[in-house]
Amino acid sequence: MVSRGTRSCAEGARQAVAELVRDEDAQIILMLAGTQVLPAVADACEAIGTPCLSSAFPWQVYYYGRGADEKRPFSWTYRWGLDDIAEIFADLWERMDDARRPVGCLWNDGPQGTWSRHPQHGFAPAARARGHHLVDPAPYREGAGDLDRHVRAFADAGVGIVTSAATGQDLGLLRARAREASCHPRLITCSRWPAYPPAVTRAGELPAHADVATLA
């Protein structure tokens, strides 16, 4: 296995793919990347005919998000999908005693949130097909601290489970605000969690990562 850094930019990502294929004879590109770098890596792999596999983002985000459709498919983009995540999380939810209580959605206004709620290709239709009622307030902006509407919506709906693709900071903030409002979800599932280390909290506080279920 060989590696190259992307410098966290699209140009660096394209250069890294070119070097790996040209200089190292790479047969597959495995990446852990964000919303700016990942599409550039996938496009570069598509251009040279090398399989591209993401270990962080579901394929819908960087497949349909790059303009693919049934008439113009990509040939070299691979990954598990939002529907797979929904099925795994639904299995976890349905082990709860109150599994049929509403599920609150903490989804941002970026590509992850947009595709999670997509009516055909997202997380939401797969979860609803399992019989779960989703409470999805308006999208939030990451790091802005504006999660009060989510807490109110979850409390009003009697949410027992929260599902999310949030950063550790935002998920920790939601939990703090929820406690203040006496809203206590019994389970949180978060697909983005493996990419973030446990948050450091003050003495006596519940860590943001406690009781959070994620993908193995």
GROMACS .gro file of C-alpha atoms in nm:
model
  216
    1MET     CA    1   0.000   0.000   0.000
    2VAL     CA    2   0.127   0.346  -0.091
    3SER     CA    3  -0.019   0.687  -0.017
    4ARG     CA    4  -0.017   1.050  -0.126
    5GLY     CA    5  -0.146   1.361   0.048
    6THR     CA    6  -0.406   1.584  -0.118
    7ARG     CA    7  -0.312   1.908   0.062
    8SER     CA    8  -0.687   1.927   0.135
    9CYS     CA    9  -0.760   2.086  -0.200
   10ALA     CA   10  -0.900   1.974  -0.534
   11GLU     CA   11  -0.577   2.035  -0.731
   12GLY     CA   12  -0.376   1.839  -0.475
   13ALA     CA   13  -0.627   1.555  -0.498
   14ARG     CA   14  -0.598   1.532  -0.875
   15GLN     CA   15  -0.218   1.538  -0.852
   16ALA     CA   16  -0.218   1.264  -0.588
   17VAL     CA   17  -0.431   1.035  -0.806
   18ALA     CA   18  -0.207   1.094  -1.108
   19GLU     CA   19   0.108   1.016  -0.910
   20LEU     CA   20  -0.035   0.701  -0.754
   21VAL     CA   21  -0.145   0.558  -1.087
   22ARG     CA   22   0.153   0.676  -1.295
   23ASP     CA   23   0.439   0.630  -1.049
   24GLU     CA   24   0.310   0.355  -0.820
   25ASP     CA   25   0.094   0.154  -1.062
   26ALA     CA   26  -0.202   0.181  -0.822
   27GLN     CA   27  -0.493  -0.041  -0.928
   28ILE     CA   28  -0.750   0.114  -0.691
   29ILE     CA   29  -0.769   0.446  -0.505
   30LEU     CA   30  -0.897   0.437  -0.146
   31MET     CA   31  -0.970   0.775   0.007
   32LEU     CA   32  -1.080   0.944   0.326
   33ALA     CA   33  -1.181   1.290   0.211
   34GLY     CA   34  -1.432   1.571   0.251
   35THR     CA   35  -1.682   1.744   0.029
   36GLN     CA   36  -1.424   1.943  -0.172
   37VAL     CA   37  -1.152   1.684  -0.215
   38LEU     CA   38  -1.361   1.371  -0.266
   39PRO     CA   39  -1.530   1.478  -0.594
   40ALA     CA   40  -1.192   1.579  -0.737
   41VAL     CA   41  -1.044   1.238  -0.654
   42ALA     CA   42  -1.347   1.060  -0.801
   43ASP     CA   43  -1.334   1.270  -1.119
   44ALA     CA   44  -0.963   1.202  -1.161
   45CYS     CA   45  -1.018   0.828  -1.119
   46GLU     CA   46  -1.304   0.837  -1.367
   47ALA     CA   47  -1.089   1.014  -1.624
   48ILE     CA   48  -0.816   0.749  -1.614
   49GLY     CA   49  -1.035   0.444  -1.554
   50THR     CA   50  -0.923   0.353  -1.201
   51PRO     CA   51  -1.169   0.233  -0.934
   52CYS     CA   52  -1.236   0.493  -0.664
   53LEU     CA   53  -1.348   0.375  -0.320
   54SER     CA   54  -1.439   0.616  -0.039
   55SER     CA   55  -1.408   0.516   0.325
   56ALA     CA   56  -1.598   0.821   0.450
   57PHE     CA   57  -1.880   0.934   0.222
   58PRO     CA   58  -2.173   0.731   0.090
   59TRP     CA   59  -2.167   0.696  -0.286
   60GLN     CA   60  -2.483   0.900  -0.351
   61VAL     CA   61  -2.305   1.216  -0.232
   62TYR     CA   62  -2.027   1.198  -0.488
   63TYR     CA   63  -2.209   1.002  -0.761
   64TYR     CA   64  -2.535   1.187  -0.814
   65GLY     CA   65  -2.374   1.494  -0.662
   66ARG     CA   66  -2.130   1.502  -0.955
   67GLY     CA   67  -2.409   1.492  -1.212
   68ALA     CA   68  -2.458   1.122  -1.280
   69ASP     CA   69  -2.795   0.982  -1.380
   70GLU     CA   70  -2.928   0.674  -1.558
   71LYS     CA   71  -2.828   0.812  -1.897
   72ARG     CA   72  -2.486   0.937  -1.784
   73PRO     CA   73  -2.351   0.694  -1.524
   74PHE     CA   74  -2.004   0.689  -1.377
   75SER     CA   75  -1.812   0.364  -1.419
   76TRP     CA   76  -1.546   0.384  -1.147
   77THR     CA   77  -1.719   0.519  -0.834
   78TYR     CA   78  -1.781   0.270  -0.552
   79ARG     CA   79  -1.896   0.274  -0.188
   80TRP     CA   80  -2.170   0.173   0.050
   81GLY     CA   81  -2.469   0.405   0.032
   82LEU     CA   82  -2.709   0.607   0.242
   83ASP     CA   83  -2.967   0.333   0.198
   84ASP     CA   84  -2.720   0.085   0.350
   85ILE     CA   85  -2.662   0.317   0.646
   86ALA     CA   86  -3.037   0.352   0.697
   87GLU     CA   87  -3.084  -0.025   0.700
   88ILE     CA   88  -2.804  -0.072   0.956
   89PHE     CA   89  -2.935   0.205   1.179
   90ALA     CA   90  -3.293   0.082   1.153
   91ASP     CA   91  -3.173  -0.256   1.276
   92LEU     CA   92  -3.032  -0.079   1.583
   93TRP     CA   93  -3.344   0.133   1.638
   94GLU     CA   94  -3.569  -0.171   1.624
   95ARG     CA   95  -3.384  -0.330   1.915
   96MET     CA   96  -3.514  -0.050   2.138
   97ASP     CA   97  -3.825  -0.100   2.351
   98ASP     CA   98  -3.972   0.224   2.213
   99ALA     CA   99  -3.852   0.163   1.857
  100ARG     CA  100  -4.166   0.308   1.701
  101ARG     CA  101  -4.126   0.648   1.859
  102PRO     CA  102  -4.026   0.922   1.608
  103VAL     CA  103  -3.664   0.946   1.500
  104GLY     CA  104  -3.512   1.294   1.504
  105CYS     CA  105  -3.278   1.387   1.218
  106LEU     CA  106  -2.977   1.613   1.274
  107TRP     CA  107  -2.877   1.683   0.915
  108ASN     CA  108  -2.682   1.985   0.794
  109ASP     CA  109  -2.728   2.212   0.492
  110GLY     CA  110  -2.429   2.060   0.307
  111PRO     CA  111  -2.405   1.762   0.071
  112GLN     CA  112  -2.439   1.504   0.350
  113GLY     CA  113  -2.762   1.652   0.476
  114THR     CA  114  -2.900   1.725   0.130
  115TRP     CA  115  -2.852   1.370   0.009
  116SER     CA  116  -2.962   1.215   0.338
  117ARG     CA  117  -3.307   1.367   0.289
  118HIS     CA  118  -3.324   1.310  -0.088
  119PRO     CA  119  -3.668   1.161  -0.167
  120GLN     CA  120  -3.539   0.889  -0.400
  121HIS     CA  121  -3.171   0.825  -0.332
  122GLY     CA  122  -3.125   0.922   0.032
  123PHE     CA  123  -3.132   0.788   0.385
  124ALA     CA  124  -3.485   0.910   0.451
  125PRO     CA  125  -3.680   0.693   0.202
  126ALA     CA  126  -3.499   0.378   0.314
  127ALA     CA  127  -3.573   0.451   0.681
  128ARG     CA  128  -3.938   0.533   0.610
  129ALA     CA  129  -3.973   0.211   0.414
  130ARG     CA  130  -3.893   0.032   0.740
  131GLY     CA  131  -4.187   0.209   0.902
  132HIS     CA  132  -4.004   0.482   1.089
  133HIS     CA  133  -4.140   0.835   1.125
  134LEU     CA  134  -3.863   1.092   1.079
  135VAL     CA  135  -3.866   1.439   1.234
  136ASP     CA  136  -3.644   1.653   1.012
  137PRO     CA  137  -3.632   2.024   1.106
  138ALA     CA  138  -3.482   2.276   0.865
  139PRO     CA  139  -3.115   2.213   0.777
  140TYR     CA  140  -2.858   2.368   1.010
  141ARG     CA  141  -2.522   2.526   0.932
  142GLU     CA  142  -2.228   2.343   1.085
  143GLY     CA  143  -2.056   2.519   1.372
  144ALA     CA  144  -2.316   2.797   1.389
  145GLY     CA  145  -2.467   2.677   1.718
  146ASP     CA  146  -2.823   2.717   1.591
  147LEU     CA  147  -2.975   2.388   1.709
  148ASP     CA  148  -3.257   2.516   1.932
  149ARG     CA  149  -3.520   2.450   1.665
  150HIS     CA  150  -3.406   2.088   1.646
  151VAL     CA  151  -3.434   2.046   2.023
  152ARG     CA  152  -3.784   2.199   2.023
  153ALA     CA  153  -3.898   1.985   1.732
  154PHE     CA  154  -3.760   1.667   1.891
  155ALA     CA  155  -3.917   1.746   2.227
  156ASP     CA  156  -4.256   1.832   2.074
  157ALA     CA  157  -4.259   1.509   1.869
  158GLY     CA  158  -4.153   1.285   2.157
  159VAL     CA  159  -3.837   1.174   1.976
  160GLY     CA  160  -3.676   0.869   2.135
  161ILE     CA  161  -3.388   0.826   1.890
  162VAL     CA  162  -3.171   1.079   1.704
  163THR     CA  163  -2.989   0.997   1.382
  164SER     CA  164  -2.718   1.223   1.251
  165ALA     CA  165  -2.418   1.290   1.030
  166ALA     CA  166  -2.293   1.568   1.258
  167THR     CA  167  -1.948   1.671   1.373
  168GLY     CA  168  -1.853   1.596   1.732
  169GLN     CA  169  -1.892   1.965   1.818
  170ASP     CA  170  -2.246   1.991   1.685
  171LEU     CA  171  -2.360   1.661   1.828
  172GLY     CA  172  -2.220   1.755   2.168
  173LEU     CA  173  -2.402   2.089   2.147
  174LEU     CA  174  -2.729   1.917   2.060
  175ARG     CA  175  -2.697   1.688   2.359
  176ALA     CA  176  -2.627   1.979   2.593
  177ARG     CA  177  -2.924   2.179   2.463
  178ALA     CA  178  -3.148   1.872   2.477
  179ARG     CA  179  -3.062   1.812   2.844
  180GLU     CA  180  -3.148   2.172   2.925
  181ALA     CA  181  -3.489   2.120   2.759
  182SER     CA  182  -3.545   1.786   2.937
  183CYS     CA  183  -3.531   1.605   2.605
  184HIS     CA  184  -3.348   1.275   2.652
  185PRO     CA  185  -3.315   1.053   2.343
  186ARG     CA  186  -3.225   0.699   2.444
  187LEU     CA  187  -3.008   0.634   2.140
  188ILE     CA  188  -2.807   0.840   1.892
  189THR     CA  189  -2.686   0.691   1.564
  190CYS     CA  190  -2.424   0.888   1.373
  191SER     CA  191  -2.276   0.787   1.038
  192ARG     CA  192  -2.000   1.048   1.048
  193TRP     CA  193  -1.867   0.951   1.388
  194PRO     CA  194  -1.565   0.738   1.288
  195ALA     CA  195  -1.400   1.043   1.129
  196TYR     CA  196  -1.385   1.238   1.457
  197PRO     CA  197  -1.199   1.166   1.782
  198PRO     CA  198  -1.393   1.174   2.111
  199ALA     CA  199  -1.458   1.529   2.225
  200VAL     CA  200  -1.297   1.652   2.546
  201THR     CA  201  -1.548   1.771   2.806
  202ARG     CA  202  -1.530   1.942   3.140
  203ALA     CA  203  -1.529   1.736   3.459
  204GLY     CA  204  -1.871   1.589   3.533
  205GLU     CA  205  -2.007   1.636   3.181
  206LEU     CA  206  -2.122   1.345   2.966
  207PRO     CA  207  -1.881   1.311   2.671
  208ALA     CA  208  -2.041   1.386   2.336
  209HIS     CA  209  -1.947   1.039   2.213
  210ALA     CA  210  -2.108   0.848   2.501
  211ASP     CA  211  -2.395   0.618   2.400
  212VAL     CA  212  -2.349   0.694   2.030
  213ALA     CA  213  -2.384   0.404   1.787
  214THR     CA  214  -2.206   0.416   1.453
  215LEU     CA  215  -2.093   0.199   1.164
  216ALA     CA  216  -1.832  -0.067   1.231
   0.00000   0.00000   0.00000
